[in-house]
Amino acid sequence: MIGGNDFVFGAVGDSASLEACARIIRRAWPGVRFEDLGTGEKYARLGDVPFGSVRELVAYPNKEAEAYWDADSPDSPENSMLYIIAREKDITVVLDNPHTAEMKLILEGIQGALWAYVESTFARAA
Amino acid sequence: MTSESPAVLEQLLRGNDLGWMIDLYSPSERAISELLEQLTRLTDEFQNKFRYKVSFSPEQLKAEAQRNPHKIRAFLQALAATGKTDMLLMVWRILQGLSIHRIDLNYVEQKSFRLVVVLARPGDEGGELEEYCSDDINDAKLLRHFGITTVDRKPLFDGFFPLKRT
């Protein structure tokens, strides 16, 4: 079970924001696997994810972690999955333990990327 | 390209708030055909460079817009910003998932401009890098689309995004 620490970032909750999150996660997890929670479709490459139709995206660091979750195994290691939810005005990232160095880097990267996109969207729209 | 391509391209541009690319072009009736020629050049250049085909036909762009509307919006904005095939290839490669490894920007007032963007394939450390160059200062506009953040308090450009959403 994922621990359920929710981080809510004010954001343009569109497909571009989801991709920005996915890119940051891929940087930390080069072998990342993505899953569209709405359809159950899985993607081994970031470029294959149809972000336009995804509202809830799951990321696994590698195939092994994905297999643990697929098997609903109680042995799933901590932080072996990130759950990202896009809504109109925010992006929520759900994870087990935010205090690890890896998760701190991911959250920092996501926060910065989302805010830069908010600025580029609304500052230029004004 | 097909007989439908001009209408599909116009629909894509207007649907992404880029109708001005047609309306303000002089003469405006040539806008679509010039852009179609540019997309054909891009298709050819992509195949020459990477040895596999990616079609930049309006029909293909429209199909991708169904999956990733932000990517096509960003690409069309880039098409508005630059006429350089090399820069558009760079944009597309980022949209395909490549990371922005290095940017060199050299500018001397009233003398010179040089932009070099080097892309890398994520997870392919030590792999071949791709270099894209421009001497046209207008291509600096493309930098506004780069995703900006920090990781471990170190600078990171990642991704190519539209400037305004629909």
Short mmCIF file of C-alpha atoms in Angstrom, two decimals, chain B residues 3-164:
data_model
loop_
_atom_site.label_atom_id
_atom_site.label_comp_id
_atom_site.label_asym_id
_atom_site.label_seq_id
_atom_site.Cartn_x
_atom_site.Cartn_y
_atom_site.Cartn_z
CA SER B 3 -5.58 17.38 -50.76
CA GLU B 4 -6.92 17.70 -47.22
CA SER B 5 -3.62 18.90 -45.77
CA PRO B 6 -4.14 22.65 -46.30
CA ALA B 7 -7.51 22.61 -44.56
CA VAL B 8 -6.23 20.44 -41.71
CA LEU B 9 -3.25 22.73 -41.17
CA GLU B 10 -5.45 25.81 -41.13
CA GLN B 11 -7.75 24.11 -38.64
CA LEU B 12 -4.78 23.20 -36.43
CA LEU B 13 -3.38 26.72 -36.49
CA ARG B 14 -6.68 28.44 -35.80
CA GLY B 15 -7.52 25.91 -33.12
CA ASN B 16 -4.29 26.77 -31.34
CA ASP B 17 -4.75 30.55 -31.50
CA LEU B 18 -2.28 30.84 -34.35
CA GLY B 19 -4.65 32.02 -37.03
CA TRP B 20 -2.58 35.18 -37.24
CA MET B 21 0.11 33.10 -38.97
CA ILE B 22 -2.28 32.95 -41.90
CA ASP B 23 -4.05 36.27 -41.61
CA LEU B 24 -0.95 38.43 -41.17
CA TYR B 25 1.19 36.64 -43.71
CA SER B 26 1.74 38.57 -46.88
CA PRO B 27 0.21 37.51 -49.16
CA SER B 28 -2.07 35.57 -46.82
CA GLU B 29 -3.17 33.11 -49.50
CA ARG B 30 0.42 31.85 -49.67
CA ALA B 31 0.74 31.22 -45.92
CA ILE B 32 -0.55 27.67 -45.85
CA SER B 33 1.40 26.52 -48.89
CA GLU B 34 4.64 27.98 -47.48
CA LEU B 35 4.05 26.24 -44.18
CA LEU B 36 3.28 22.96 -45.92
CA GLU B 37 6.56 23.25 -47.79
CA GLN B 38 8.33 23.83 -44.51
CA LEU B 39 6.72 20.74 -42.97
CA THR B 40 7.74 18.68 -46.00
CA ARG B 41 11.32 19.88 -45.64
CA LEU B 42 11.18 18.94 -42.00
CA THR B 43 9.92 15.43 -42.80
CA ASP B 44 12.75 14.98 -45.31
CA GLU B 45 15.40 16.35 -42.99
CA PHE B 46 14.26 14.17 -40.12
CA GLN B 47 14.58 11.07 -42.28
CA ASN B 48 18.00 12.13 -43.54
CA LYS B 49 19.26 12.71 -40.05
CA PHE B 50 17.74 9.83 -38.11
CA ARG B 51 17.16 7.20 -40.80
CA TYR B 52 13.54 6.64 -39.89
CA LYS B 53 10.47 8.46 -40.96
CA VAL B 54 8.41 10.84 -38.91
CA SER B 55 5.75 12.59 -40.91
CA PHE B 56 5.05 16.21 -40.12
CA SER B 57 1.97 16.24 -42.33
CA PRO B 58 -0.96 18.17 -40.86
CA GLU B 59 -2.89 14.91 -40.63
CA GLN B 60 -0.17 13.35 -38.48
CA LEU B 61 0.10 16.47 -36.34
CA LYS B 62 -3.65 16.40 -35.86
CA ALA B 63 -3.52 12.75 -34.82
CA GLU B 64 -0.78 13.49 -32.30
CA ALA B 65 -2.78 16.46 -31.02
CA GLN B 66 -5.47 13.99 -29.95
CA ARG B 67 -2.91 12.23 -27.73
CA ASN B 68 -0.77 15.16 -26.68
CA PRO B 69 -2.40 18.51 -27.42
CA HIS B 70 0.25 20.46 -25.53
CA LYS B 71 3.02 19.02 -27.69
CA ILE B 72 1.40 20.02 -30.94
CA ARG B 73 0.49 23.43 -29.57
CA ALA B 74 4.12 23.93 -28.53
CA PHE B 75 5.37 22.67 -31.89
CA LEU B 76 3.06 24.99 -33.84
CA GLN B 77 4.19 27.91 -31.68
CA ALA B 78 7.75 26.98 -32.57
CA LEU B 79 6.76 26.87 -36.22
CA ALA B 80 5.54 30.43 -35.80
CA ALA B 81 8.76 31.46 -34.10
CA THR B 82 11.36 30.01 -36.44
CA GLY B 83 11.78 29.11 -40.06
CA LYS B 84 14.88 27.06 -39.36
CA THR B 85 14.55 23.35 -39.99
CA ASP B 86 17.38 22.60 -37.57
CA MET B 87 15.61 24.43 -34.75
CA LEU B 88 12.32 22.70 -35.47
CA LEU B 89 14.09 19.34 -35.41
CA MET B 90 15.54 20.28 -32.03
CA VAL B 91 12.06 21.14 -30.77
CA TRP B 92 10.60 17.88 -32.02
CA ARG B 93 13.38 15.83 -30.47
CA ILE B 94 12.69 17.40 -27.08
CA LEU B 95 8.99 16.69 -27.55
CA GLN B 96 9.94 13.10 -28.33
CA GLY B 97 11.56 12.89 -24.91
CA LEU B 98 15.20 13.91 -25.28
CA SER B 99 16.73 15.92 -22.48
CA ILE B 100 18.42 19.30 -22.82
CA HIS B 101 22.03 18.55 -22.05
CA ARG B 102 23.66 21.91 -22.73
CA ILE B 103 22.84 25.35 -24.09
CA ASP B 104 25.47 27.80 -25.29
CA LEU B 105 24.25 31.30 -26.01
CA ASN B 106 26.71 33.84 -27.29
CA TYR B 107 25.60 37.34 -28.12
CA VAL B 108 27.51 40.52 -28.84
CA GLU B 109 25.46 43.65 -29.36
CA GLN B 110 25.13 44.48 -33.03
CA LYS B 111 27.77 41.92 -33.90
CA SER B 112 26.85 38.32 -33.42
CA PHE B 113 24.42 35.76 -32.08
CA ARG B 114 25.01 32.06 -31.70
CA LEU B 115 22.70 29.55 -30.05
CA VAL B 116 23.75 25.94 -29.62
CA VAL B 117 21.42 23.41 -28.02
CA VAL B 118 22.79 19.97 -27.26
CA LEU B 119 20.32 17.17 -26.57
CA ALA B 120 20.89 13.79 -24.94
CA ARG B 121 18.96 10.57 -24.80
CA PRO B 122 17.92 9.95 -21.21
CA GLY B 123 19.38 6.80 -19.73
CA ASP B 124 22.09 6.70 -22.38
CA GLU B 125 25.01 8.15 -20.46
CA GLY B 126 27.98 8.53 -22.75
CA GLY B 127 25.72 8.09 -25.75
CA GLU B 128 25.75 10.23 -28.83
CA LEU B 129 24.66 13.81 -28.31
CA GLU B 130 22.68 15.82 -30.82
CA GLU B 131 23.73 19.40 -31.55
CA TYR B 132 21.49 22.06 -33.04
CA CYS B 133 22.74 25.55 -33.94
CA SER B 134 21.39 28.88 -35.06
CA ASP B 135 22.85 32.26 -35.88
CA ASP B 136 19.42 33.91 -36.03
CA ILE B 137 18.60 35.95 -32.93
CA ASN B 138 14.90 35.32 -33.48
CA ASP B 139 15.50 31.73 -32.44
CA ALA B 140 16.16 32.96 -28.91
CA LYS B 141 12.35 33.03 -28.69
CA LEU B 142 12.41 29.25 -28.51
CA LEU B 143 14.17 29.35 -25.17
CA ARG B 144 11.00 30.73 -23.58
CA HIS B 145 9.38 27.35 -24.15
CA PHE B 146 11.94 25.35 -22.21
CA GLY B 147 10.76 23.87 -18.95
CA ILE B 148 12.74 25.38 -16.07
CA THR B 149 13.38 24.00 -12.61
CA THR B 150 16.10 22.91 -10.22
CA VAL B 151 16.98 19.49 -8.92
CA ASP B 152 19.27 19.36 -5.92
CA ARG B 153 19.37 23.16 -6.28
CA LYS B 154 21.14 22.73 -9.59
CA PRO B 155 19.72 24.23 -12.79
CA LEU B 156 17.65 22.15 -15.12
CA PHE B 157 15.98 22.85 -18.43
CA ASP B 158 13.64 20.01 -19.27
CA GLY B 159 10.87 19.80 -21.82
CA PHE B 160 9.40 22.13 -24.43
CA PHE B 161 6.04 23.56 -23.50
CA PRO B 162 3.41 25.85 -24.99
CA LEU B 163 3.41 29.41 -23.74
CA LYS B 164 -0.32 29.74 -23.26
#
